[in-house]
């Protein structure tokens, strides 16, 4: 582990995830050498902008960059082509050129949207991610998936586009609502299950410390999570195969989010249901022991996350939604299933009966 930073090693597209406390107030210094040109656009939302926008503006101005600010309303529905269109207009009106950076200051919604605009405006301008939710710090700001939603489906319009740097200021998590901390913890637990039994064991010992935002515990979970994601992305940047392990819990999770209109559950909560279902599916298929499944389900419960798909969600509708998921290959349902704590396999042709009974 590199204290204070993790390198995403992708040859010419390599970059550093800077991890630490009060980094937003030092962003100018940290990003020296990354910020080019004289102009920049900061994309944020009203909630995050009111908390950290001034600090970023001061930092950029000290570096001689006078940024234009784009503050969007808060919510998944604004991760849309229509909001992207407004951002293109603003960038164009303010004469952003190919050397101008786009900075995404916020959670995954802002990061995915601003990343999509950075990937497409002038065929690509430098992107800097400044994630302010736990989920964005451990997952969405890292690895280059950027997207907006189509009215009929989430993340349908997108690209792989790596940022030039990620600045994960752990102090920003202090203002995050507790529910968002728990939702982000689902993705942290995911990393333990898919890749690192020692980290999973550490989480079992230290979960409450991490949930209460103990500084050393938060630094550990963000750093280890980013290190695991960095290794997966280095192997398979554009998800030709092995990167799919990051989708553990997501097949069921996306179906739950879709059926509930992306309004009832946070992304991490739906993924928690999906991870518990995948663990139960794996036991039923003889791939995982009952005791290991219990470890996975019980840490999710301790994190205050849901582990059962509500009975009022129609099972046939859920299966139909899983078939519509863009990760389905040749209409077969593919799942990432745990075969041990710390190891998963991609399993094709899972029977619908096994899926339904795991929910
Ligand atoms: P979010 O961006 O909606 O943020 C959650 C809430 O927290 C929002 O209300 C936001 O305003 C608020 N907030 C953010 N930072 C705050 C802070 N420091 N203090 C107080 N409030 C703060 O949600 P999210 O969970 O961060 O991201 C979810 C999105 O990420 C989804 O659109 C999902 O599809 C996407 N995602 C993308 C990837 C990827 O690889 N690109 C991975 C996972 C999720
Ligand atoms: N969040 C899944 C991925 O980055 O591949």
CSV table of C-alpha atoms and ligand atoms in Angstrom, one decimal:
chain,number,residue,atom,x,y,z
A,1,UNK,CA,0.0,0.0,0.0
A,2,UNK,CA,1.2,3.5,-0.7
A,3,UNK,CA,0.3,5.8,2.2
A,4,UNK,CA,-1.3,9.0,0.9
A,5,UNK,CA,-1.7,7.7,-2.7
A,6,UNK,CA,-2.4,4.9,-5.0
A,7,UNK,CA,-1.1,4.7,-8.6
A,8,UNK,CA,-3.4,3.6,-11.4
A,9,UNK,CA,-0.9,2.1,-13.7
A,10,UNK,CA,-2.2,2.3,-17.2
A,11,UNK,CA,0.9,3.3,-19.2
A,12,UNK,CA,0.3,6.7,-20.8
A,13,UNK,CA,-3.1,6.9,-19.0
A,14,UNK,CA,-1.6,6.4,-15.5
A,15,UNK,CA,-2.6,8.7,-12.7
A,16,UNK,CA,-2.5,9.0,-9.0
A,17,UNK,CA,-5.3,8.8,-6.5
A,18,UNK,CA,-4.3,11.2,-3.7
A,19,UNK,CA,-5.8,10.1,-0.5
A,20,UNK,CA,-5.7,12.0,2.8
A,21,UNK,CA,-7.2,14.7,5.0
A,22,UNK,CA,-7.9,18.3,4.0
A,23,UNK,CA,-6.7,17.8,0.5
A,24,UNK,CA,-9.3,20.1,-1.0
A,25,UNK,CA,-7.6,23.0,0.7
A,26,UNK,CA,-4.3,22.0,-0.9
A,27,UNK,CA,-5.7,21.1,-4.3
A,28,UNK,CA,-3.7,23.8,-6.2
A,29,UNK,CA,-0.4,22.4,-4.9
A,30,UNK,CA,-1.5,18.8,-5.4
A,31,UNK,CA,-2.7,19.4,-9.0
A,32,UNK,CA,0.3,21.5,-10.0
A,33,UNK,CA,1.6,19.8,-13.2
A,34,UNK,CA,-1.8,18.3,-13.9
A,35,UNK,CA,-3.9,21.4,-14.5
A,36,UNK,CA,-3.1,22.8,-17.9
A,37,UNK,CA,-4.3,26.0,-19.7
A,38,UNK,CA,-5.9,29.1,-18.2
A,39,UNK,CA,-9.5,27.9,-18.0
A,40,UNK,CA,-11.3,25.2,-16.2
A,41,UNK,CA,-14.9,24.2,-15.4
A,42,UNK,CA,-15.8,22.9,-12.0
A,43,UNK,CA,-18.9,20.7,-12.1
A,44,UNK,CA,-20.7,20.2,-8.7
A,45,UNK,CA,-24.2,20.2,-7.2
A,46,UNK,CA,-25.8,22.7,-4.9
A,47,UNK,CA,-25.2,20.6,-1.8
A,48,UNK,CA,-21.5,19.9,-2.4
A,49,UNK,CA,-20.8,23.3,-4.0
A,50,UNK,CA,-22.0,25.2,-1.0
A,51,UNK,CA,-19.7,23.1,1.2
A,52,UNK,CA,-16.5,22.9,-0.8
A,53,UNK,CA,-16.9,25.1,-3.9
A,54,UNK,CA,-15.3,28.2,-2.5
A,55,UNK,CA,-12.2,26.2,-1.3
A,56,UNK,CA,-11.7,24.8,-4.8
A,57,UNK,CA,-12.2,28.2,-6.4
A,58,UNK,CA,-9.6,29.7,-4.1
A,59,UNK,CA,-7.2,26.9,-4.8
A,60,UNK,CA,-7.6,27.3,-8.6
A,61,UNK,CA,-7.3,31.0,-8.5
A,62,UNK,CA,-4.1,30.8,-6.6
A,63,UNK,CA,-2.8,28.7,-9.4
A,64,UNK,CA,-3.8,31.4,-11.9
A,65,UNK,CA,-6.9,29.6,-13.2
A,66,UNK,CA,-10.3,31.4,-13.0
A,67,UNK,CA,-12.8,28.6,-13.3
A,68,UNK,CA,-16.4,28.6,-14.4
A,69,UNK,CA,-18.7,26.9,-12.0
A,70,UNK,CA,-21.5,24.6,-13.1
A,71,UNK,CA,-23.8,23.8,-10.2
A,72,UNK,CA,-26.5,21.2,-11.0
A,73,UNK,CA,-29.4,20.2,-8.8
A,74,UNK,CA,-28.9,17.2,-6.5
A,75,UNK,CA,-30.1,13.8,-7.8
A,76,UNK,CA,-29.6,10.8,-10.1
A,77,UNK,CA,-32.1,12.3,-12.6
A,78,UNK,CA,-29.6,15.0,-13.5
A,79,UNK,CA,-27.1,12.5,-14.7
A,80,UNK,CA,-28.7,13.0,-18.1
A,81,UNK,CA,-27.9,14.0,-21.7
A,82,UNK,CA,-29.9,17.1,-21.1
A,83,UNK,CA,-27.7,18.2,-18.2
A,84,UNK,CA,-24.6,17.2,-20.3
A,85,UNK,CA,-26.0,19.5,-23.0
A,86,UNK,CA,-26.1,22.4,-20.6
A,87,UNK,CA,-22.5,21.8,-19.5
A,88,UNK,CA,-21.3,21.7,-23.2
A,89,UNK,CA,-23.0,25.1,-23.7
A,90,UNK,CA,-21.4,26.5,-20.6
A,91,UNK,CA,-18.0,25.2,-21.6
A,92,UNK,CA,-18.3,26.5,-25.1
A,93,UNK,CA,-19.6,30.0,-24.0
A,94,UNK,CA,-16.6,30.3,-21.6
A,95,UNK,CA,-14.2,29.3,-24.4
A,96,UNK,CA,-12.8,26.1,-22.7
A,97,UNK,CA,-10.3,24.7,-25.1
A,98,UNK,CA,-8.5,21.3,-25.3
A,99,UNK,CA,-6.1,22.2,-22.5
A,100,UNK,CA,-8.8,23.3,-20.1
A,101,UNK,CA,-9.7,20.8,-17.3
A,102,UNK,CA,-13.0,19.7,-16.1
A,103,UNK,CA,-13.1,19.1,-12.3
A,104,UNK,CA,-15.8,16.9,-10.9
A,105,UNK,CA,-16.5,17.9,-7.3
A,106,UNK,CA,-19.1,15.6,-5.7
A,107,UNK,CA,-20.4,12.1,-5.5
A,108,UNK,CA,-20.8,9.5,-8.3
A,109,UNK,CA,-23.6,11.4,-10.0
A,110,UNK,CA,-21.5,14.5,-10.5
A,111,UNK,CA,-18.4,12.4,-11.3
A,112,UNK,CA,-20.0,10.2,-14.0
A,113,UNK,CA,-21.7,13.2,-15.6
A,114,UNK,CA,-18.7,15.5,-15.6
A,115,UNK,CA,-16.5,12.6,-16.7
A,116,UNK,CA,-18.8,12.0,-19.7
A,117,UNK,CA,-18.7,15.7,-20.6
A,118,UNK,CA,-14.9,15.7,-20.3
A,119,UNK,CA,-14.7,12.6,-22.5
A,120,UNK,CA,-16.8,14.1,-25.3
A,121,UNK,CA,-16.3,17.9,-25.2
A,122,UNK,CA,-13.8,18.7,-28.0
A,123,UNK,CA,-13.2,14.9,-28.2
A,124,UNK,CA,-11.8,14.9,-24.7
A,125,UNK,CA,-10.3,17.4,-22.3
A,126,UNK,CA,-8.4,16.6,-19.0
A,127,UNK,CA,-10.6,15.4,-16.2
A,128,UNK,CA,-9.9,15.7,-12.5
A,129,UNK,CA,-12.1,13.8,-10.0
A,130,UNK,CA,-12.6,15.2,-6.5
A,131,UNK,CA,-14.9,12.6,-5.0
A,132,UNK,CA,-16.8,13.6,-1.9
A,133,UNK,CA,-18.8,10.5,-1.0
A,134,UNK,CA,-17.3,7.3,0.3
A,135,UNK,CA,-18.8,5.4,-2.7
A,136,UNK,CA,-17.1,7.9,-5.1
A,137,UNK,CA,-13.8,7.7,-3.3
A,138,UNK,CA,-13.6,3.9,-3.4
A,139,UNK,CA,-15.3,3.2,-6.7
A,140,UNK,CA,-16.9,5.6,-9.1
A,141,UNK,CA,-14.1,8.2,-9.4
A,142,UNK,CA,-11.5,5.5,-10.1
A,143,UNK,CA,-11.1,3.4,-13.2
A,144,UNK,CA,-12.6,5.5,-16.0
A,145,UNK,CA,-16.2,4.5,-16.4
A,146,UNK,CA,-18.2,7.7,-17.2
A,147,UNK,CA,-21.8,7.8,-18.3
A,148,UNK,CA,-25.2,9.5,-18.3
A,149,UNK,CA,-28.5,7.7,-18.0
A,150,UNK,CA,-31.0,7.1,-20.9
A,151,UNK,CA,-34.7,7.5,-19.8
A,152,UNK,CA,-35.0,3.7,-20.3
A,153,UNK,CA,-31.8,2.6,-18.5
A,154,UNK,CA,-29.0,3.6,-16.3
A,155,UNK,CA,-25.5,4.4,-17.6
A,156,UNK,CA,-26.6,3.5,-21.1
A,157,UNK,CA,-24.6,6.3,-22.8
A,158,UNK,CA,-21.0,6.3,-21.7
A,159,UNK,CA,-17.3,5.8,-22.3
A,160,UNK,CA,-14.1,4.6,-20.7
A,161,UNK,CA,-12.2,7.8,-20.0
A,162,UNK,CA,-9.5,8.0,-17.3
A,163,UNK,CA,-9.0,11.1,-15.2
A,164,UNK,CA,-5.7,12.8,-15.0
A,165,UNK,CA,-5.8,12.7,-11.2
A,166,UNK,CA,-8.2,11.8,-8.3
A,167,UNK,CA,-8.1,13.9,-5.1
A,168,UNK,CA,-10.0,12.0,-2.3
A,169,UNK,CA,-10.3,14.3,0.6
A,170,UNK,CA,-11.3,12.1,3.5
A,171,UNK,CA,-12.3,15.2,5.6
A,172,UNK,CA,-15.2,15.8,3.2
A,173,UNK,CA,-16.8,12.6,4.5
A,174,UNK,CA,-17.6,14.4,7.8
A,175,UNK,CA,-20.5,16.2,6.2
A,176,UNK,CA,-21.8,13.1,4.4
A,177,UNK,CA,-25.2,11.8,5.7
A,178,UNK,CA,-24.8,8.5,7.7
A,179,UNK,CA,-26.9,6.6,5.2
A,180,UNK,CA,-24.5,7.6,2.4
A,181,UNK,CA,-21.5,6.4,4.5
A,182,UNK,CA,-23.3,3.0,5.0
A,183,UNK,CA,-24.1,2.8,1.2
A,184,UNK,CA,-20.4,3.4,0.4
A,185,UNK,CA,-19.4,0.8,2.8
A,186,UNK,CA,-21.2,-1.8,0.7
A,187,UNK,CA,-18.6,-1.2,-2.1
A,188,UNK,CA,-15.8,-1.4,0.5
A,189,UNK,CA,-17.1,-4.8,1.7
A,190,UNK,CA,-17.4,-5.8,-2.0
A,191,UNK,CA,-13.6,-5.4,-2.4
A,192,UNK,CA,-12.9,-7.7,0.6
A,193,UNK,CA,-15.2,-10.4,-0.8
A,194,UNK,CA,-13.9,-10.3,-4.4
A,195,UNK,CA,-10.2,-10.0,-3.7
A,196,UNK,CA,-8.8,-9.9,-0.2
A,197,UNK,CA,-9.7,-12.1,2.7
A,198,UNK,CA,-7.2,-10.3,5.0
A,199,UNK,CA,-8.9,-7.0,4.3
A,200,UNK,CA,-12.3,-8.6,4.9
A,201,UNK,CA,-11.1,-9.9,8.3
A,202,UNK,CA,-9.8,-6.4,9.1
A,203,UNK,CA,-13.2,-5.1,8.2
A,204,UNK,CA,-14.9,-7.6,10.5
A,205,UNK,CA,-12.7,-6.3,13.3
A,206,UNK,CA,-12.9,-2.6,12.5
A,207,UNK,CA,-16.3,-2.0,10.8
A,208,UNK,CA,-17.8,0.2,13.6
A,209,UNK,CA,-14.6,2.3,13.7
A,210,UNK,CA,-14.9,2.8,9.9
A,211,UNK,CA,-18.6,3.6,10.1
A,212,UNK,CA,-18.0,6.2,12.8
A,213,UNK,CA,-15.3,7.8,10.5
A,214,UNK,CA,-12.3,7.1,12.7
A,215,UNK,CA,-9.6,8.9,10.6
A,216,UNK,CA,-7.1,6.0,10.5
A,217,UNK,CA,-9.8,3.4,9.7
A,218,UNK,CA,-11.2,5.6,6.9
A,219,UNK,CA,-7.7,6.1,5.4
A,220,UNK,CA,-7.3,2.3,5.5
A,221,UNK,CA,-10.6,1.4,3.8
A,222,UNK,CA,-10.2,4.0,1.0
A,223,UNK,CA,-6.6,3.2,0.3
A,224,UNK,CA,-7.1,-0.6,0.3
A,225,UNK,CA,-10.2,-0.3,-1.8
A,226,UNK,CA,-8.5,1.9,-4.4
A,227,UNK,CA,-5.5,-0.5,-4.4
A,228,UNK,CA,-7.7,-3.4,-5.2
A,229,UNK,CA,-9.7,-1.5,-7.9
A,230,UNK,CA,-6.4,-0.3,-9.4
A,231,UNK,CA,-5.1,-3.9,-9.8
A,232,UNK,CA,-8.4,-5.0,-11.4
A,233,UNK,CA,-8.5,-2.1,-13.8
A,234,UNK,CA,-4.8,-2.5,-14.8
A,235,UNK,CA,-5.6,-6.1,-15.8
A,236,UNK,CA,-8.6,-5.2,-17.9
A,237,UNK,CA,-9.3,-1.5,-18.4
A,238,UNK,CA,-12.2,-1.8,-20.7
A,239,UNK,CA,-14.0,-4.8,-19.2
A,240,UNK,CA,-13.3,-7.5,-21.8
A,241,UNK,CA,-13.3,-10.1,-19.1
A,242,UNK,CA,-11.8,-10.0,-15.6
A,243,UNK,CA,-13.0,-6.4,-14.7
A,244,UNK,CA,-16.5,-7.9,-14.4
A,245,UNK,CA,-15.6,-9.1,-10.9
A,246,UNK,CA,-16.2,-5.5,-9.8
A,247,UNK,CA,-19.9,-6.1,-10.7
A,248,UNK,CA,-20.3,-8.5,-7.8
A,249,UNK,CA,-23.7,-7.8,-6.4
A,250,UNK,CA,-24.6,-5.6,-9.3
A,251,UNK,CA,-26.8,-7.8,-11.5
A,252,UNK,CA,-29.5,-8.1,-8.8
A,253,UNK,CA,-28.6,-4.6,-7.5
A,254,UNK,CA,-29.3,-3.0,-10.8
A,255,UNK,CA,-32.6,-4.8,-11.2
A,256,UNK,CA,-33.7,-3.7,-7.8
A,257,UNK,CA,-32.7,-0.1,-8.6
A,258,UNK,CA,-34.5,-0.2,-11.9
A,259,UNK,CA,-37.8,-1.6,-10.5
A,260,UNK,CA,-37.8,1.0,-7.8
A,261,UNK,CA,-37.1,3.9,-10.2
A,262,UNK,CA,-33.7,4.7,-8.6
A,263,UNK,CA,-35.5,6.4,-5.8
A,264,UNK,CA,-36.0,4.0,-3.0
A,265,UNK,CA,-32.5,2.6,-2.5
A,266,UNK,CA,-29.1,4.0,-2.6
A,267,UNK,CA,-26.8,2.3,-5.2
A,268,UNK,CA,-24.8,0.7,-2.3
A,269,UNK,CA,-27.9,-0.6,-0.6
A,270,UNK,CA,-29.1,-2.3,-3.8
A,271,UNK,CA,-25.6,-3.8,-4.3
A,272,UNK,CA,-25.7,-5.1,-0.7
A,273,UNK,CA,-28.9,-7.0,-1.5
A,274,UNK,CA,-27.2,-8.3,-4.7
A,275,UNK,CA,-24.1,-9.5,-2.8
A,276,UNK,CA,-26.2,-11.3,-0.2
A,277,UNK,CA,-28.2,-12.9,-3.0
A,278,UNK,CA,-25.0,-13.9,-4.9
A,279,UNK,CA,-23.6,-15.5,-1.7
A,280,UNK,CA,-26.8,-17.5,-1.2
A,281,UNK,CA,-26.8,-18.5,-4.9
A,282,UNK,CA,-23.2,-19.7,-4.6
A,283,UNK,CA,-24.1,-21.9,-1.5
A,284,UNK,CA,-27.1,-23.4,-3.4
A,285,UNK,CA,-24.9,-24.2,-6.4
A,286,UNK,CA,-22.3,-25.8,-4.1
A,287,UNK,CA,-19.6,-23.2,-4.8
A,288,UNK,CA,-19.4,-21.6,-1.3
A,289,UNK,CA,-19.7,-22.9,2.2
A,290,UNK,CA,-22.5,-21.9,4.5
A,291,UNK,CA,-20.1,-20.4,7.1
A,292,UNK,CA,-18.5,-18.1,4.5
A,293,UNK,CA,-21.9,-17.0,3.3
A,294,UNK,CA,-22.8,-16.2,6.9
A,295,UNK,CA,-19.7,-14.0,7.2
A,296,UNK,CA,-20.7,-12.1,4.1
A,297,UNK,CA,-24.3,-11.6,5.1
A,298,UNK,CA,-23.5,-10.7,8.7
A,299,UNK,CA,-21.0,-8.0,7.9
A,300,UNK,CA,-23.6,-6.4,5.5
A,301,UNK,CA,-26.2,-6.5,8.3
A,302,UNK,CA,-23.7,-5.0,10.8
A,303,UNK,CA,-23.1,-2.2,8.3
A,304,UNK,CA,-26.9,-1.4,8.4
A,305,UNK,CA,-27.4,-2.6,4.8
A,306,UNK,CA,-30.4,-4.5,3.5
A,307,UNK,CA,-29.7,-8.2,2.6
A,308,UNK,CA,-33.1,-9.3,1.3
A,309,UNK,CA,-34.9,-8.1,-1.8
A,310,UNK,CA,-38.3,-6.9,-0.6
A,311,UNK,CA,-41.1,-9.4,-1.2
A,312,UNK,CA,-43.2,-6.7,-3.0
A,313,UNK,CA,-40.8,-6.6,-5.9
A,314,UNK,CA,-42.2,-8.9,-8.5
A,315,UNK,CA,-39.7,-11.8,-9.1
A,316,UNK,CA,-40.5,-12.2,-12.8
A,317,UNK,CA,-40.0,-8.4,-13.4
A,318,UNK,CA,-36.7,-8.6,-11.6
A,319,UNK,CA,-35.5,-11.5,-13.8
A,320,UNK,CA,-36.7,-9.6,-16.9
A,321,UNK,CA,-34.8,-6.5,-15.8
A,322,UNK,CA,-31.6,-8.7,-15.3
A,323,UNK,CA,-32.0,-9.9,-18.9
A,324,UNK,CA,-32.1,-6.3,-20.0
A,325,UNK,CA,-28.9,-5.4,-18.1
A,326,UNK,CA,-26.2,-4.6,-20.6
A,327,UNK,CA,-23.9,-7.1,-19.0
A,328,UNK,CA,-26.0,-10.0,-20.2
A,329,UNK,CA,-24.1,-11.9,-22.9
A,330,UNK,CA,-26.3,-13.8,-25.5
A,331,UNK,CA,-29.3,-13.6,-23.3
A,332,UNK,CA,-27.8,-15.9,-20.6
A,333,UNK,CA,-27.7,-14.6,-17.1
A,334,UNK,CA,-24.1,-14.2,-15.8
A,335,UNK,CA,-23.3,-13.7,-12.2
A,336,UNK,CA,-20.2,-13.0,-10.2
A,337,UNK,CA,-20.3,-15.5,-7.4
A,338,UNK,CA,-18.1,-15.9,-4.3
A,339,UNK,CA,-16.3,-19.2,-4.1
A,340,UNK,CA,-14.5,-18.1,-0.9
A,341,UNK,CA,-14.2,-14.9,1.1
A,342,UNK,CA,-11.6,-13.1,-1.0
A,343,UNK,CA,-12.3,-14.9,-4.3
A,344,UNK,CA,-15.1,-14.8,-6.9
A,345,UNK,CA,-15.8,-16.5,-10.2
A,346,UNK,CA,-17.8,-15.4,-13.2
A,347,UNK,CA,-20.5,-18.0,-13.6
A,348,UNK,CA,-22.6,-18.2,-16.8
A,349,UNK,CA,-26.0,-19.8,-17.4
A,350,UNK,CA,-27.3,-19.5,-13.8
A,351,UNK,CA,-30.7,-21.0,-13.6
A,352,UNK,CA,-33.6,-18.7,-12.9
A,353,UNK,CA,-34.9,-20.9,-10.1
A,354,UNK,CA,-31.6,-20.5,-8.2
A,355,UNK,CA,-31.7,-16.8,-8.7
A,356,UNK,CA,-35.3,-16.4,-7.5
A,357,UNK,CA,-34.7,-18.5,-4.4
A,358,UNK,CA,-31.6,-16.5,-3.4
A,359,UNK,CA,-33.4,-13.1,-3.4
B,1,LIG,P1,-24.5,10.9,-5.2
B,1,LIG,O1,-23.6,11.5,-6.1
B,1,LIG,O2,-26.0,11.1,-5.5
B,1,LIG,O3,-24.2,11.5,-3.8
B,1,LIG,C1,-25.1,11.1,-2.7
B,1,LIG,C2,-25.6,12.3,-1.9
B,1,LIG,O4,-24.5,12.9,-1.1
B,1,LIG,C3,-26.0,13.5,-2.8
B,1,LIG,O5,-27.2,14.0,-2.2
B,1,LIG,C4,-24.9,14.5,-2.7
B,1,LIG,O6,-25.3,15.8,-2.9
B,1,LIG,C5,-24.4,14.2,-1.3
B,1,LIG,N1,-23.0,14.6,-1.0
B,1,LIG,C6,-21.9,14.2,-1.7
B,1,LIG,N2,-20.8,14.5,-1.1
B,1,LIG,C7,-21.2,15.1,0.1
B,1,LIG,C8,-20.5,15.6,1.2
B,1,LIG,N3,-19.2,15.5,1.3
B,1,LIG,N4,-21.2,16.1,2.3
B,1,LIG,C9,-22.5,16.1,2.2
B,1,LIG,N5,-23.3,15.6,1.2
B,1,LIG,C10,-22.6,15.1,0.2
B,1,LIG,O7,-24.4,9.3,-5.0
B,1,LIG,P2,-23.1,8.4,-5.0
B,1,LIG,O8,-23.5,7.2,-4.1
B,1,LIG,O9,-21.9,9.1,-4.6
B,1,LIG,O10,-23.0,7.9,-6.5
B,1,LIG,C11,-24.0,7.2,-7.1
B,1,LIG,C12,-23.7,7.3,-8.6
B,1,LIG,O11,-22.4,6.7,-8.9
B,1,LIG,C13,-24.7,6.5,-9.4
B,1,LIG,O12,-25.1,7.3,-10.5
B,1,LIG,C14,-24.0,5.3,-9.9
B,1,LIG,O13,-24.4,4.8,-11.2
B,1,LIG,C15,-22.6,5.8,-10.0
B,1,LIG,N6,-21.5,4.8,-9.9
B,1,LIG,C16,-20.5,4.9,-10.9
B,1,LIG,C17,-19.5,4.0,-10.9
B,1,LIG,C18,-18.4,4.1,-11.9
B,1,LIG,O14,-17.5,3.2,-12.0
B,1,LIG,N7,-18.4,5.1,-12.7
B,1,LIG,C19,-19.4,3.1,-9.8
B,1,LIG,C20,-20.4,3.0,-8.8
B,1,LIG,C21,-21.4,4.0,-8.9
B,2,LIG,N1,-17.9,0.1,-10.8
B,2,LIG,C1,-17.5,-1.0,-11.6
B,2,LIG,C2,-16.3,-0.7,-12.5
B,2,LIG,O1,-15.7,0.3,-12.4
B,2,LIG,O2,-16.0,-1.5,-13.3
